[in-house]
């Protein structure tokens, strides 16, 4: 519903919900609408390319926001169980990795929308190319031959820092938790050994029985954390791409609704008027 209001569409049919600020006689924008897309775009010759780009970006924004919300929900779980180890070495690396890549992509989307590229007399850089070059050719955006790819000043330095953050967050997510839990287990074992030395054999049997119930395996913990790390890193990419289905469904729904409206309802209405006119003439 919210995205439909932004598109100025109801059931994928173009509407002028918030009014239009387009002057059809002079073909200029007088004032932007209160909310959402200018309804005149629905009648433009390049409306498909415009809405194609706009809806793709909206789907990415919605996906990144929802996945970021999921990361913060995991923080609530860690705080509920007072697992501050996972707050430091799971929540923060996840947020840093995800924000440095996809949070930066959302920032670029809003920044690109806010810049009047036509008034500046330069083409708007492709965000897909920018994101690919960020990893495949770090710093290349600062070269003179790539001046058309620059979105803002200091972009190369910002992207270098974000790449470094993303690379650092992966080992921080993978290694600290297993080794810290192993160190905690060894410290607990030493305390138990000291406890055994001070008490009788009966107490030793009770402690030993407790050890069997809470057996620790460094390999299991490390494998579990490795699986979580791989799942999060790959899932961040695949899930963001999966949200592009919102874009595809929206475009398909819009085209089908337009086809249904123009080729069925409008034609039926025209035929109805013609039939009424013939009947009136006959009478």
PDB file of N, CA, C and O in Angstrom, residues 170-197:
ATOM      1  N   UNK A 170      34.267  -9.964   8.579  1.00  0.00           N
ATOM      2  CA  UNK A 170      34.122 -11.407   8.333  1.00  0.00           C
ATOM      3  C   UNK A 170      34.960 -12.234   9.311  1.00  0.00           C
ATOM      4  O   UNK A 170      34.427 -13.139   9.972  1.00  0.00           O
ATOM      5  N   UNK A 171      36.261 -12.001   9.464  1.00  0.00           N
ATOM      6  CA  UNK A 171      37.001 -12.760  10.483  1.00  0.00           C
ATOM      7  C   UNK A 171      36.544 -12.465  11.909  1.00  0.00           C
ATOM      8  O   UNK A 171      36.628 -13.342  12.778  1.00  0.00           O
ATOM      9  N   UNK A 172      36.068 -11.248  12.168  1.00  0.00           N
ATOM     10  CA  UNK A 172      35.537 -10.957  13.495  1.00  0.00           C
ATOM     11  C   UNK A 172      34.283 -11.771  13.786  1.00  0.00           C
ATOM     12  O   UNK A 172      34.020 -12.128  14.934  1.00  0.00           O
ATOM     13  N   UNK A 173      33.531 -12.055  12.756  1.00  0.00           N
ATOM     14  CA  UNK A 173      32.334 -12.877  12.920  1.00  0.00           C
ATOM     15  C   UNK A 173      32.674 -14.354  13.042  1.00  0.00           C
ATOM     16  O   UNK A 173      31.946 -15.113  13.702  1.00  0.00           O
ATOM     17  N   UNK A 174      33.789 -14.760  12.463  1.00  0.00           N
ATOM     18  CA  UNK A 174      34.130 -16.186  12.409  1.00  0.00           C
ATOM     19  C   UNK A 174      34.959 -16.665  13.603  1.00  0.00           C
ATOM     20  O   UNK A 174      34.623 -17.676  14.235  1.00  0.00           O
ATOM     21  N   UNK A 175      36.024 -15.962  13.961  1.00  0.00           N
ATOM     22  CA  UNK A 175      37.027 -16.514  14.881  1.00  0.00           C
ATOM     23  C   UNK A 175      36.823 -16.231  16.370  1.00  0.00           C
ATOM     24  O   UNK A 175      37.020 -17.133  17.187  1.00  0.00           O
ATOM     25  N   UNK A 176      36.463 -15.023  16.794  1.00  0.00           N
ATOM     26  CA  UNK A 176      36.507 -14.738  18.236  1.00  0.00           C
ATOM     27  C   UNK A 176      35.621 -15.627  19.092  1.00  0.00           C
ATOM     28  O   UNK A 176      36.055 -16.105  20.154  1.00  0.00           O
ATOM     29  N   UNK A 177      34.382 -15.876  18.690  1.00  0.00           N
ATOM     30  CA  UNK A 177      33.442 -16.616  19.546  1.00  0.00           C
ATOM     31  C   UNK A 177      33.944 -18.018  19.865  1.00  0.00           C
ATOM     32  O   UNK A 177      33.954 -18.420  21.041  1.00  0.00           O
ATOM     33  N   UNK A 178      34.376 -18.837  18.882  1.00  0.00           N
ATOM     34  CA  UNK A 178      34.879 -20.171  19.241  1.00  0.00           C
ATOM     35  C   UNK A 178      36.085 -20.137  20.171  1.00  0.00           C
ATOM     36  O   UNK A 178      36.158 -20.923  21.135  1.00  0.00           O
ATOM     37  N   UNK A 179      37.030 -19.237  19.925  1.00  0.00           N
ATOM     38  CA  UNK A 179      38.239 -19.203  20.758  1.00  0.00           C
ATOM     39  C   UNK A 179      37.940 -18.652  22.148  1.00  0.00           C
ATOM     40  O   UNK A 179      38.512 -19.127  23.139  1.00  0.00           O
ATOM     41  N   UNK A 180      37.066 -17.677  22.250  1.00  0.00           N
ATOM     42  CA  UNK A 180      36.713 -17.140  23.571  1.00  0.00           C
ATOM     43  C   UNK A 180      35.950 -18.187  24.377  1.00  0.00           C
ATOM     44  O   UNK A 180      36.194 -18.371  25.577  1.00  0.00           O
ATOM     45  N   UNK A 181      35.017 -18.891  23.727  1.00  0.00           N
ATOM     46  CA  UNK A 181      34.297 -19.945  24.441  1.00  0.00           C
ATOM     47  C   UNK A 181      35.234 -21.073  24.843  1.00  0.00           C
ATOM     48  O   UNK A 181      35.070 -21.679  25.915  1.00  0.00           O
ATOM     49  N   UNK A 182      36.238 -21.362  24.019  1.00  0.00           N
ATOM     50  CA  UNK A 182      37.223 -22.379  24.382  1.00  0.00           C
ATOM     51  C   UNK A 182      38.045 -21.929  25.589  1.00  0.00           C
ATOM     52  O   UNK A 182      38.309 -22.718  26.504  1.00  0.00           O
ATOM     53  N   UNK A 183      38.446 -20.654  25.597  1.00  0.00           N
ATOM     54  CA  UNK A 183      39.204 -20.133  26.732  1.00  0.00           C
ATOM     55  C   UNK A 183      38.357 -20.146  28.002  1.00  0.00           C
ATOM     56  O   UNK A 183      38.853 -20.480  29.091  1.00  0.00           O
ATOM     57  N   UNK A 184      37.097 -19.821  27.887  1.00  0.00           N
ATOM     58  CA  UNK A 184      36.209 -19.872  29.047  1.00  0.00           C
ATOM     59  C   UNK A 184      36.059 -21.296  29.557  1.00  0.00           C
ATOM     60  O   UNK A 184      36.032 -21.546  30.775  1.00  0.00           O
ATOM     61  N   UNK A 185      35.963 -22.231  28.628  1.00  0.00           N
ATOM     62  CA  UNK A 185      35.843 -23.636  29.041  1.00  0.00           C
ATOM     63  C   UNK A 185      37.090 -24.107  29.760  1.00  0.00           C
ATOM     64  O   UNK A 185      37.010 -24.811  30.785  1.00  0.00           O
ATOM     65  N   UNK A 186      38.267 -23.741  29.256  1.00  0.00           N
ATOM     66  CA  UNK A 186      39.519 -24.135  29.919  1.00  0.00           C
ATOM     67  C   UNK A 186      39.626 -23.515  31.302  1.00  0.00           C
ATOM     68  O   UNK A 186      40.075 -24.168  32.256  1.00  0.00           O
ATOM     69  N   UNK A 187      39.192 -22.257  31.431  1.00  0.00           N
ATOM     70  CA  UNK A 187      39.217 -21.620  32.755  1.00  0.00           C
ATOM     71  C   UNK A 187      38.271 -22.323  33.711  1.00  0.00           C
ATOM     72  O   UNK A 187      38.594 -22.529  34.897  1.00  0.00           O
ATOM     73  N   UNK A 188      37.099 -22.740  33.206  1.00  0.00           N
ATOM     74  CA  UNK A 188      36.156 -23.471  34.061  1.00  0.00           C
ATOM     75  C   UNK A 188      36.718 -24.821  34.454  1.00  0.00           C
ATOM     76  O   UNK A 188      36.523 -25.282  35.598  1.00  0.00           O
ATOM     77  N   UNK A 189      37.445 -25.466  33.538  1.00  0.00           N
ATOM     78  CA  UNK A 189      38.039 -26.767  33.843  1.00  0.00           C
ATOM     79  C   UNK A 189      39.107 -26.635  34.934  1.00  0.00           C
ATOM     80  O   UNK A 189      39.225 -27.498  35.819  1.00  0.00           O
ATOM     81  N   UNK A 190      39.882 -25.562  34.871  1.00  0.00           N
ATOM     82  CA  UNK A 190      40.901 -25.349  35.906  1.00  0.00           C
ATOM     83  C   UNK A 190      40.261 -25.109  37.273  1.00  0.00           C
ATOM     84  O   UNK A 190      40.750 -25.599  38.299  1.00  0.00           O
ATOM     85  N   UNK A 191      39.145 -24.371  37.292  1.00  0.00           N
ATOM     86  CA  UNK A 191      38.442 -24.147  38.552  1.00  0.00           C
ATOM     87  C   UNK A 191      37.896 -25.446  39.111  1.00  0.00           C
ATOM     88  O   UNK A 191      37.939 -25.701  40.323  1.00  0.00           O
ATOM     89  N   UNK A 192      37.378 -26.287  38.235  1.00  0.00           N
ATOM     90  CA  UNK A 192      36.857 -27.567  38.681  1.00  0.00           C
ATOM     91  C   UNK A 192      37.971 -28.469  39.201  1.00  0.00           C
ATOM     92  O   UNK A 192      37.794 -29.212  40.176  1.00  0.00           O
ATOM     93  N   UNK A 193      39.129 -28.405  38.543  1.00  0.00           N
ATOM     94  CA  UNK A 193      40.262 -29.215  39.008  1.00  0.00           C
ATOM     95  C   UNK A 193      40.710 -28.755  40.393  1.00  0.00           C
ATOM     96  O   UNK A 193      41.028 -29.585  41.271  1.00  0.00           O
ATOM     97  N   UNK A 194      40.723 -27.438  40.606  1.00  0.00           N
ATOM     98  CA  UNK A 194      41.079 -26.929  41.930  1.00  0.00           C
ATOM     99  C   UNK A 194      40.033 -27.302  42.965  1.00  0.00           C
ATOM    100  O   UNK A 194      40.349 -27.603  44.122  1.00  0.00           O
ATOM    101  N   UNK A 195      38.774 -27.328  42.550  1.00  0.00           N
ATOM    102  CA  UNK A 195      37.682 -27.700  43.464  1.00  0.00           C
ATOM    103  C   UNK A 195      37.807 -29.171  43.861  1.00  0.00           C
ATOM    104  O   UNK A 195      37.585 -29.544  45.009  1.00  0.00           O
ATOM    105  N   UNK A 196      38.170 -29.999  42.894  1.00  0.00           N
ATOM    106  CA  UNK A 196      38.330 -31.430  43.178  1.00  0.00           C
ATOM    107  C   UNK A 196      39.459 -31.678  44.167  1.00  0.00           C
ATOM    108  O   UNK A 196      39.398 -32.576  45.010  1.00  0.00           O
ATOM    109  N   UNK A 197      40.516 -30.885  44.037  1.00  0.00           N
ATOM    110  CA  UNK A 197      41.661 -31.092  44.921  1.00  0.00           C
ATOM    111  C   UNK A 197      41.341 -30.757  46.376  1.00  0.00           C
ATOM    112  O   UNK A 197      42.012 -31.251  47.292  1.00  0.00           O
TER     113      UNK A 197
END
